[in-house]
């Protein structure tokens, strides 16, 4: 990883600020990333496509610590040095330390989304960390390079460097230099995403282990790369032509196909809770009744609903606790939390 970071930041002048700050939005994949072709560089087997979540995400501040150890804060709480969260942040920072062994950081991370409950907080978390580090160091890297650095922390973080619809190209190179995210030049003002929180408990199997297990043991995974590629093309076209139903249908099928591959793993990976299933049926019933409403779901129990502005009132009545986001106006429309 060190050589990858060096390759990207080489030639950049270090003009350290006292504090570097940044915000990154979380994102929800409409065509999911599941499976790595290289675990250390976080290179995916398939390309993916997401929509960002406006004001839902992570705010990060970074500065040099006085201590001989990194100080990692999460939502105002100092994390133990040997906690998973602090270790993940420190390991990520290792290749960026200007003088090996004698620079430590203080990192303050504020998430306004539940951490690790399948609401992609690692995506906004690592994107905000890279952007804050970039601000602190005074570098002038391109967003494309920043997306490759964020990718090293968490694959989906590469997409959180941008807003709106974002595609992360899997790339084919072994050195990972062609595996970066890029925004789609499309604004869809009436597009809505609703976050239906079912549980804020930490997921039992994280995405890294879950992916490795699926790739290794699930017979259904064999169909995934081609299916994902096909879905990505369909979703791109649906975005370009504003074909909401095609987009919703394909995104929902893509998510459920990913979950089918997970469930066929050994031991099985089942992220759904009883309430998840109940709400999936609720969405399907409403669709039967004519509502243009679709769902997607990541490696956790929570659902994200996809709909358009014209149906917002109706959706809100059906799901009173829904957090509704308008990704293209960066406004969180309702928050019940
Ligand atoms: O970036 P990771 O390692 O947290 O994996 C994300 C995996 C999914 O959320 C299930 C899909 C995606 O593309 O975001």
PDB file of N, CA and C in Angstrom, residues 123-210:
ATOM      1  N   UNK A 123     -17.738   4.354   3.782  1.00  0.00           N
ATOM      2  CA  UNK A 123     -17.533   5.069   2.513  1.00  0.00           C
ATOM      3  C   UNK A 123     -17.274   6.545   2.779  1.00  0.00           C
ATOM      4  N   UNK A 124     -18.202   7.195   3.495  1.00  0.00           N
ATOM      5  CA  UNK A 124     -17.998   8.624   3.763  1.00  0.00           C
ATOM      6  C   UNK A 124     -16.840   8.816   4.734  1.00  0.00           C
ATOM      7  N   UNK A 125     -16.615   7.848   5.637  1.00  0.00           N
ATOM      8  CA  UNK A 125     -15.547   7.955   6.620  1.00  0.00           C
ATOM      9  C   UNK A 125     -14.167   8.029   5.972  1.00  0.00           C
ATOM     10  N   UNK A 126     -13.864   7.100   5.096  1.00  0.00           N
ATOM     11  CA  UNK A 126     -12.539   7.119   4.475  1.00  0.00           C
ATOM     12  C   UNK A 126     -12.407   8.242   3.434  1.00  0.00           C
ATOM     13  N   UNK A 127     -13.517   8.582   2.784  1.00  0.00           N
ATOM     14  CA  UNK A 127     -13.447   9.698   1.828  1.00  0.00           C
ATOM     15  C   UNK A 127     -13.153  10.990   2.589  1.00  0.00           C
ATOM     16  N   UNK A 128     -13.858  11.203   3.716  1.00  0.00           N
ATOM     17  CA  UNK A 128     -13.629  12.427   4.501  1.00  0.00           C
ATOM     18  C   UNK A 128     -12.212  12.442   5.081  1.00  0.00           C
ATOM     19  N   UNK A 129     -11.710  11.272   5.462  1.00  0.00           N
ATOM     20  CA  UNK A 129     -10.359  11.195   6.024  1.00  0.00           C
ATOM     21  C   UNK A 129      -9.310  11.584   4.968  1.00  0.00           C
ATOM     22  N   UNK A 130      -9.486  11.066   3.764  1.00  0.00           N
ATOM     23  CA  UNK A 130      -8.545  11.404   2.681  1.00  0.00           C
ATOM     24  C   UNK A 130      -8.638  12.891   2.332  1.00  0.00           C
ATOM     25  N   UNK A 131      -9.856  13.421   2.278  1.00  0.00           N
ATOM     26  CA  UNK A 131     -10.019  14.841   1.930  1.00  0.00           C
ATOM     27  C   UNK A 131      -9.456  15.733   3.041  1.00  0.00           C
ATOM     28  N   UNK A 132      -9.633  15.320   4.299  1.00  0.00           N
ATOM     29  CA  UNK A 132      -9.103  16.104   5.423  1.00  0.00           C
ATOM     30  C   UNK A 132      -7.565  16.063   5.418  1.00  0.00           C
ATOM     31  N   UNK A 133      -7.026  14.885   5.141  1.00  0.00           N
ATOM     32  CA  UNK A 133      -5.569  14.720   5.066  1.00  0.00           C
ATOM     33  C   UNK A 133      -4.990  15.580   3.932  1.00  0.00           C
ATOM     34  N   UNK A 134      -5.700  15.599   2.825  1.00  0.00           N
ATOM     35  CA  UNK A 134      -5.313  16.387   1.656  1.00  0.00           C
ATOM     36  C   UNK A 134      -5.307  17.878   2.018  1.00  0.00           C
ATOM     37  N   UNK A 135      -6.340  18.295   2.761  1.00  0.00           N
ATOM     38  CA  UNK A 135      -6.440  19.684   3.207  1.00  0.00           C
ATOM     39  C   UNK A 135      -5.290  19.994   4.170  1.00  0.00           C
ATOM     40  N   UNK A 136      -5.046  19.082   5.117  1.00  0.00           N
ATOM     41  CA  UNK A 136      -3.979  19.287   6.109  1.00  0.00           C
ATOM     42  C   UNK A 136      -2.602  19.392   5.419  1.00  0.00           C
ATOM     43  N   UNK A 137      -2.381  18.505   4.444  1.00  0.00           N
ATOM     44  CA  UNK A 137      -1.059  18.456   3.797  1.00  0.00           C
ATOM     45  C   UNK A 137      -0.858  19.577   2.771  1.00  0.00           C
ATOM     46  N   UNK A 138      -1.945  20.216   2.368  1.00  0.00           N
ATOM     47  CA  UNK A 138      -1.837  21.279   1.369  1.00  0.00           C
ATOM     48  C   UNK A 138      -1.494  20.769  -0.020  1.00  0.00           C
ATOM     49  N   UNK A 139      -1.904  19.518  -0.309  1.00  0.00           N
ATOM     50  CA  UNK A 139      -1.618  18.958  -1.627  1.00  0.00           C
ATOM     51  C   UNK A 139      -2.613  19.473  -2.664  1.00  0.00           C
ATOM     52  N   UNK A 140      -2.325  19.190  -3.918  1.00  0.00           N
ATOM     53  CA  UNK A 140      -3.225  19.612  -5.000  1.00  0.00           C
ATOM     54  C   UNK A 140      -3.511  18.422  -5.923  1.00  0.00           C
ATOM     55  N   UNK A 141      -3.937  17.340  -5.312  1.00  0.00           N
ATOM     56  CA  UNK A 141      -4.227  16.135  -6.108  1.00  0.00           C
ATOM     57  C   UNK A 141      -5.572  16.284  -6.826  1.00  0.00           C
ATOM     58  N   UNK A 142      -5.756  15.504  -7.881  1.00  0.00           N
ATOM     59  CA  UNK A 142      -7.046  15.515  -8.577  1.00  0.00           C
ATOM     60  C   UNK A 142      -8.035  14.662  -7.793  1.00  0.00           C
ATOM     61  N   UNK A 143      -9.319  14.883  -8.049  1.00  0.00           N
ATOM     62  CA  UNK A 143     -10.363  14.076  -7.393  1.00  0.00           C
ATOM     63  C   UNK A 143     -10.198  12.598  -7.771  1.00  0.00           C
ATOM     64  N   UNK A 144      -9.760  12.363  -8.980  1.00  0.00           N
ATOM     65  CA  UNK A 144      -9.566  10.972  -9.419  1.00  0.00           C
ATOM     66  C   UNK A 144      -8.506  10.290  -8.550  1.00  0.00           C
ATOM     67  N   UNK A 145      -7.394  10.996  -8.306  1.00  0.00           N
ATOM     68  CA  UNK A 145      -6.345  10.438  -7.443  1.00  0.00           C
ATOM     69  C   UNK A 145      -6.861  10.254  -6.017  1.00  0.00           C
ATOM     70  N   UNK A 146      -7.638  11.242  -5.554  1.00  0.00           N
ATOM     71  CA  UNK A 146      -8.182  11.131  -4.194  1.00  0.00           C
ATOM     72  C   UNK A 146      -9.126   9.936  -4.086  1.00  0.00           C
ATOM     73  N   UNK A 147      -9.857   9.655  -5.165  1.00  0.00           N
ATOM     74  CA  UNK A 147     -10.773   8.502  -5.118  1.00  0.00           C
ATOM     75  C   UNK A 147      -9.972   7.204  -5.013  1.00  0.00           C
ATOM     76  N   UNK A 148      -8.783   7.182  -5.633  1.00  0.00           N
ATOM     77  CA  UNK A 148      -7.948   5.963  -5.531  1.00  0.00           C
ATOM     78  C   UNK A 148      -7.353   5.821  -4.131  1.00  0.00           C
ATOM     79  N   UNK A 149      -7.040   6.951  -3.498  1.00  0.00           N
ATOM     80  CA  UNK A 149      -6.525   6.869  -2.118  1.00  0.00           C
ATOM     81  C   UNK A 149      -7.640   6.432  -1.170  1.00  0.00           C
ATOM     82  N   UNK A 150      -8.843   6.993  -1.349  1.00  0.00           N
ATOM     83  CA  UNK A 150      -9.979   6.623  -0.489  1.00  0.00           C
ATOM     84  C   UNK A 150     -10.295   5.138  -0.662  1.00  0.00           C
ATOM     85  N   UNK A 151     -10.145   4.646  -1.865  1.00  0.00           N
ATOM     86  CA  UNK A 151     -10.400   3.234  -2.170  1.00  0.00           C
ATOM     87  C   UNK A 151      -9.588   2.303  -1.282  1.00  0.00           C
ATOM     88  N   UNK A 152      -8.377   2.733  -0.923  1.00  0.00           N
ATOM     89  CA  UNK A 152      -7.516   1.877  -0.098  1.00  0.00           C
ATOM     90  C   UNK A 152      -8.126   1.634   1.287  1.00  0.00           C
ATOM     91  N   UNK A 153      -8.916   2.597   1.764  1.00  0.00           N
ATOM     92  CA  UNK A 153      -9.547   2.437   3.079  1.00  0.00           C
ATOM     93  C   UNK A 153     -10.780   1.565   2.999  1.00  0.00           C
ATOM     94  N   UNK A 154     -11.590   1.811   1.974  1.00  0.00           N
ATOM     95  CA  UNK A 154     -12.820   1.059   1.773  1.00  0.00           C
ATOM     96  C   UNK A 154     -13.212   1.286   0.316  1.00  0.00           C
ATOM     97  N   UNK A 155     -13.531   0.207  -0.376  1.00  0.00           N
ATOM     98  CA  UNK A 155     -13.806   0.337  -1.814  1.00  0.00           C
ATOM     99  C   UNK A 155     -14.843   1.400  -2.116  1.00  0.00           C
ATOM    100  N   UNK A 156     -15.958   1.336  -1.401  1.00  0.00           N
ATOM    101  CA  UNK A 156     -17.052   2.264  -1.699  1.00  0.00           C
ATOM    102  C   UNK A 156     -16.681   3.718  -1.388  1.00  0.00           C
ATOM    103  N   UNK A 157     -15.626   3.935  -0.594  1.00  0.00           N
ATOM    104  CA  UNK A 157     -15.184   5.296  -0.287  1.00  0.00           C
ATOM    105  C   UNK A 157     -14.686   6.014  -1.544  1.00  0.00           C
ATOM    106  N   UNK A 158     -14.223   5.248  -2.531  1.00  0.00           N
ATOM    107  CA  UNK A 158     -13.757   5.879  -3.771  1.00  0.00           C
ATOM    108  C   UNK A 158     -14.894   6.682  -4.405  1.00  0.00           C
ATOM    109  N   UNK A 159     -16.142   6.200  -4.232  1.00  0.00           N
ATOM    110  CA  UNK A 159     -17.287   6.888  -4.845  1.00  0.00           C
ATOM    111  C   UNK A 159     -17.712   8.102  -4.025  1.00  0.00           C
ATOM    112  N   UNK A 160     -17.381   8.119  -2.726  1.00  0.00           N
ATOM    113  CA  UNK A 160     -17.812   9.231  -1.866  1.00  0.00           C
ATOM    114  C   UNK A 160     -16.963  10.490  -2.048  1.00  0.00           C
ATOM    115  N   UNK A 161     -15.976  10.436  -2.912  1.00  0.00           N
ATOM    116  CA  UNK A 161     -15.179  11.637  -3.202  1.00  0.00           C
ATOM    117  C   UNK A 161     -15.983  12.592  -4.085  1.00  0.00           C
ATOM    118  N   UNK A 162     -17.013  12.059  -4.744  1.00  0.00           N
ATOM    119  CA  UNK A 162     -17.844  12.878  -5.642  1.00  0.00           C
ATOM    120  C   UNK A 162     -19.283  12.913  -5.133  1.00  0.00           C
ATOM    121  N   UNK A 163     -20.062  13.819  -5.711  1.00  0.00           N
ATOM    122  CA  UNK A 163     -21.495  13.877  -5.394  1.00  0.00           C
ATOM    123  C   UNK A 163     -22.326  13.439  -6.590  1.00  0.00           C
ATOM    124  N   UNK A 164     -23.601  13.205  -6.337  1.00  0.00           N
ATOM    125  CA  UNK A 164     -24.510  12.808  -7.417  1.00  0.00           C
ATOM    126  C   UNK A 164     -24.321  11.346  -7.796  1.00  0.00           C
ATOM    127  N   UNK A 165     -24.563  11.032  -9.070  1.00  0.00           N
ATOM    128  CA  UNK A 165     -24.350   9.663  -9.537  1.00  0.00           C
ATOM    129  C   UNK A 165     -22.859   9.474  -9.822  1.00  0.00           C
ATOM    130  N   UNK A 166     -22.306   8.381  -9.321  1.00  0.00           N
ATOM    131  CA  UNK A 166     -20.859   8.159  -9.441  1.00  0.00           C
ATOM    132  C   UNK A 166     -20.587   6.714  -9.851  1.00  0.00           C
ATOM    133  N   UNK A 167     -19.708   6.555 -10.825  1.00  0.00           N
ATOM    134  CA  UNK A 167     -19.311   5.201 -11.238  1.00  0.00           C
ATOM    135  C   UNK A 167     -17.886   4.930 -10.777  1.00  0.00           C
ATOM    136  N   UNK A 168     -17.682   3.756 -10.204  1.00  0.00           N
ATOM    137  CA  UNK A 168     -16.315   3.319  -9.841  1.00  0.00           C
ATOM    138  C   UNK A 168     -15.927   2.233 -10.835  1.00  0.00           C
ATOM    139  N   UNK A 169     -14.945   2.559 -11.636  1.00  0.00           N
ATOM    140  CA  UNK A 169     -14.488   1.614 -12.656  1.00  0.00           C
ATOM    141  C   UNK A 169     -13.596   0.559 -12.020  1.00  0.00           C
ATOM    142  N   UNK A 170     -13.921  -0.704 -12.265  1.00  0.00           N
ATOM    143  CA  UNK A 170     -13.134  -1.786 -11.670  1.00  0.00           C
ATOM    144  C   UNK A 170     -11.674  -1.718 -12.131  1.00  0.00           C
ATOM    145  N   UNK A 171     -11.485  -1.400 -13.415  1.00  0.00           N
ATOM    146  CA  UNK A 171     -10.133  -1.388 -13.975  1.00  0.00           C
ATOM    147  C   UNK A 171      -9.616  -2.809 -14.161  1.00  0.00           C
ATOM    148  N   UNK A 172      -8.509  -2.906 -14.878  1.00  0.00           N
ATOM    149  CA  UNK A 172      -7.938  -4.235 -15.118  1.00  0.00           C
ATOM    150  C   UNK A 172      -6.474  -4.306 -14.694  1.00  0.00           C
ATOM    151  N   UNK A 173      -5.872  -3.142 -14.460  1.00  0.00           N
ATOM    152  CA  UNK A 173      -4.435  -3.138 -14.161  1.00  0.00           C
ATOM    153  C   UNK A 173      -4.139  -3.721 -12.786  1.00  0.00           C
ATOM    154  N   UNK A 174      -3.027  -4.432 -12.715  1.00  0.00           N
ATOM    155  CA  UNK A 174      -2.636  -5.037 -11.437  1.00  0.00           C
ATOM    156  C   UNK A 174      -2.206  -3.999 -10.412  1.00  0.00           C
ATOM    157  N   UNK A 175      -1.674  -2.866 -10.904  1.00  0.00           N
ATOM    158  CA  UNK A 175      -1.231  -1.845  -9.950  1.00  0.00           C
ATOM    159  C   UNK A 175      -2.382  -0.946  -9.482  1.00  0.00           C
ATOM    160  N   UNK A 176      -3.588  -1.190  -9.994  1.00  0.00           N
ATOM    161  CA  UNK A 176      -4.770  -0.467  -9.508  1.00  0.00           C
ATOM    162  C   UNK A 176      -4.906   0.963  -9.976  1.00  0.00           C
ATOM    163  N   UNK A 177      -4.045   1.398 -10.879  1.00  0.00           N
ATOM    164  CA  UNK A 177      -4.056   2.808 -11.273  1.00  0.00           C
ATOM    165  C   UNK A 177      -5.229   3.172 -12.197  1.00  0.00           C
ATOM    166  N   UNK A 178      -5.967   2.167 -12.649  1.00  0.00           N
ATOM    167  CA  UNK A 178      -7.158   2.489 -13.465  1.00  0.00           C
ATOM    168  C   UNK A 178      -8.449   2.145 -12.711  1.00  0.00           C
ATOM    169  N   UNK A 179      -8.347   1.994 -11.398  1.00  0.00           N
ATOM    170  CA  UNK A 179      -9.538   1.687 -10.611  1.00  0.00           C
ATOM    171  C   UNK A 179      -9.913   2.914  -9.771  1.00  0.00           C
ATOM    172  N   UNK A 180     -10.647   3.832 -10.418  1.00  0.00           N
ATOM    173  CA  UNK A 180     -10.998   5.103  -9.766  1.00  0.00           C
ATOM    174  C   UNK A 180     -12.473   5.400 -10.027  1.00  0.00           C
ATOM    175  N   UNK A 181     -12.993   6.359  -9.270  1.00  0.00           N
ATOM    176  CA  UNK A 181     -14.395   6.758  -9.458  1.00  0.00           C
ATOM    177  C   UNK A 181     -14.478   8.009 -10.312  1.00  0.00           C
ATOM    178  N   UNK A 182     -15.623   8.181 -10.964  1.00  0.00           N
ATOM    179  CA  UNK A 182     -15.878   9.422 -11.710  1.00  0.00           C
ATOM    180  C   UNK A 182     -17.368   9.738 -11.684  1.00  0.00           C
ATOM    181  N   UNK A 183     -17.690  11.042 -11.641  1.00  0.00           N
ATOM    182  CA  UNK A 183     -19.103  11.413 -11.564  1.00  0.00           C
ATOM    183  C   UNK A 183     -19.767  11.337 -12.930  1.00  0.00           C
ATOM    184  N   UNK A 184     -21.060  11.050 -12.945  1.00  0.00           N
ATOM    185  CA  UNK A 184     -21.816  11.094 -14.196  1.00  0.00           C
ATOM    186  C   UNK A 184     -22.363  12.522 -14.330  1.00  0.00           C
ATOM    187  N   UNK A 185     -22.214  13.112 -15.499  1.00  0.00           N
ATOM    188  CA  UNK A 185     -22.641  14.508 -15.630  1.00  0.00           C
ATOM    189  C   UNK A 185     -24.156  14.634 -15.758  1.00  0.00           C
ATOM    190  N   UNK A 186     -24.869  14.201 -14.723  1.00  0.00           N
ATOM    191  CA  UNK A 186     -26.331  14.184 -14.777  1.00  0.00           C
ATOM    192  C   UNK A 186     -26.885  14.737 -13.477  1.00  0.00           C
ATOM    193  N   UNK A 187     -27.870  15.600 -13.581  1.00  0.00           N
ATOM    194  CA  UNK A 187     -28.586  16.056 -12.389  1.00  0.00           C
ATOM    195  C   UNK A 187     -30.011  15.567 -12.531  1.00  0.00           C
ATOM    196  N   UNK A 188     -30.535  14.988 -11.483  1.00  0.00           N
ATOM    197  CA  UNK A 188     -31.908  14.476 -11.539  1.00  0.00           C
ATOM    198  C   UNK A 188     -32.603  15.012 -10.286  1.00  0.00           C
ATOM    199  N   UNK A 189     -33.157  16.203 -10.422  1.00  0.00           N
ATOM    200  CA  UNK A 189     -33.673  16.909  -9.245  1.00  0.00           C
ATOM    201  C   UNK A 189     -34.800  16.192  -8.529  1.00  0.00           C
ATOM    202  N   UNK A 190     -35.595  15.440  -9.267  1.00  0.00           N
ATOM    203  CA  UNK A 190     -36.753  14.784  -8.638  1.00  0.00           C
ATOM    204  C   UNK A 190     -36.419  13.424  -8.043  1.00  0.00           C
ATOM    205  N   UNK A 191     -35.163  13.009  -8.135  1.00  0.00           N
ATOM    206  CA  UNK A 191     -34.759  11.705  -7.615  1.00  0.00           C
ATOM    207  C   UNK A 191     -34.692  11.755  -6.090  1.00  0.00           C
ATOM    208  N   UNK A 192     -35.272  10.737  -5.452  1.00  0.00           N
ATOM    209  CA  UNK A 192     -35.277  10.702  -3.992  1.00  0.00           C
ATOM    210  C   UNK A 192     -34.770   9.355  -3.475  1.00  0.00           C
ATOM    211  N   UNK A 193     -34.066   9.427  -2.353  1.00  0.00           N
ATOM    212  CA  UNK A 193     -33.632   8.213  -1.665  1.00  0.00           C
ATOM    213  C   UNK A 193     -34.172   8.305  -0.241  1.00  0.00           C
ATOM    214  N   UNK A 194     -34.747   7.235   0.234  1.00  0.00           N
ATOM    215  CA  UNK A 194     -35.228   7.217   1.617  1.00  0.00           C
ATOM    216  C   UNK A 194     -34.458   6.165   2.398  1.00  0.00           C
ATOM    217  N   UNK A 195     -33.979   6.546   3.576  1.00  0.00           N
ATOM    218  CA  UNK A 195     -33.253   5.580   4.399  1.00  0.00           C
ATOM    219  C   UNK A 195     -34.199   5.057   5.473  1.00  0.00           C
ATOM    220  N   UNK A 196     -34.477   3.782   5.418  1.00  0.00           N
ATOM    221  CA  UNK A 196     -35.368   3.155   6.387  1.00  0.00           C
ATOM    222  C   UNK A 196     -34.513   2.352   7.354  1.00  0.00           C
ATOM    223  N   UNK A 197     -34.303   2.938   8.522  1.00  0.00           N
ATOM    224  CA  UNK A 197     -33.435   2.281   9.481  1.00  0.00           C
ATOM    225  C   UNK A 197     -34.206   1.187  10.215  1.00  0.00           C
ATOM    226  N   UNK A 198     -33.671   0.004  10.147  1.00  0.00           N
ATOM    227  CA  UNK A 198     -34.319  -1.127  10.803  1.00  0.00           C
ATOM    228  C   UNK A 198     -33.559  -1.505  12.069  1.00  0.00           C
ATOM    229  N   UNK A 199     -32.246  -1.377  12.032  1.00  0.00           N
ATOM    230  CA  UNK A 199     -31.456  -1.638  13.227  1.00  0.00           C
ATOM    231  C   UNK A 199     -30.149  -0.861  13.131  1.00  0.00           C
ATOM    232  N   UNK A 200     -29.692  -0.304  14.256  1.00  0.00           N
ATOM    233  CA  UNK A 200     -28.393   0.371  14.203  1.00  0.00           C
ATOM    234  C   UNK A 200     -27.309  -0.486  14.860  1.00  0.00           C
ATOM    235  N   UNK A 201     -27.630  -1.767  15.031  1.00  0.00           N
ATOM    236  CA  UNK A 201     -26.614  -2.697  15.557  1.00  0.00           C
ATOM    237  C   UNK A 201     -25.526  -2.899  14.517  1.00  0.00           C
ATOM    238  N   UNK A 202     -24.292  -3.079  14.972  1.00  0.00           N
ATOM    239  CA  UNK A 202     -23.198  -3.336  14.029  1.00  0.00           C
ATOM    240  C   UNK A 202     -23.454  -4.642  13.289  1.00  0.00           C
ATOM    241  N   UNK A 203     -23.110  -4.645  12.009  1.00  0.00           N
ATOM    242  CA  UNK A 203     -23.320  -5.887  11.261  1.00  0.00           C
ATOM    243  C   UNK A 203     -22.357  -6.960  11.774  1.00  0.00           C
ATOM    244  N   UNK A 204     -22.797  -8.200  11.725  1.00  0.00           N
ATOM    245  CA  UNK A 204     -21.991  -9.269  12.319  1.00  0.00           C
ATOM    246  C   UNK A 204     -20.780  -9.634  11.463  1.00  0.00           C
ATOM    247  N   UNK A 205     -20.965  -9.646  10.160  1.00  0.00           N
ATOM    248  CA  UNK A 205     -19.822  -9.944   9.283  1.00  0.00           C
ATOM    249  C   UNK A 205     -19.587  -8.708   8.409  1.00  0.00           C
ATOM    250  N   UNK A 206     -18.416  -8.112   8.537  1.00  0.00           N
ATOM    251  CA  UNK A 206     -18.087  -6.914   7.773  1.00  0.00           C
ATOM    252  C   UNK A 206     -17.947  -7.230   6.288  1.00  0.00           C
ATOM    253  N   UNK A 207     -17.929  -6.175   5.469  1.00  0.00           N
ATOM    254  CA  UNK A 207     -17.924  -6.394   4.022  1.00  0.00           C
ATOM    255  C   UNK A 207     -16.645  -7.108   3.543  1.00  0.00           C
ATOM    256  N   UNK A 208     -15.514  -6.810   4.178  1.00  0.00           N
ATOM    257  CA  UNK A 208     -14.257  -7.435   3.727  1.00  0.00           C
ATOM    258  C   UNK A 208     -14.332  -8.965   3.867  1.00  0.00           C
ATOM    259  N   UNK A 209     -14.711  -9.416   5.069  1.00  0.00           N
ATOM    260  CA  UNK A 209     -14.802 -10.863   5.291  1.00  0.00           C
ATOM    261  C   UNK A 209     -15.952 -11.462   4.494  1.00  0.00           C
ATOM    262  N   UNK A 210     -17.054 -10.709   4.428  1.00  0.00           N
ATOM    263  CA  UNK A 210     -18.227 -11.197   3.696  1.00  0.00           C
ATOM    264  C   UNK A 210     -17.921 -11.415   2.221  1.00  0.00           C
TER     265      UNK A 210
END
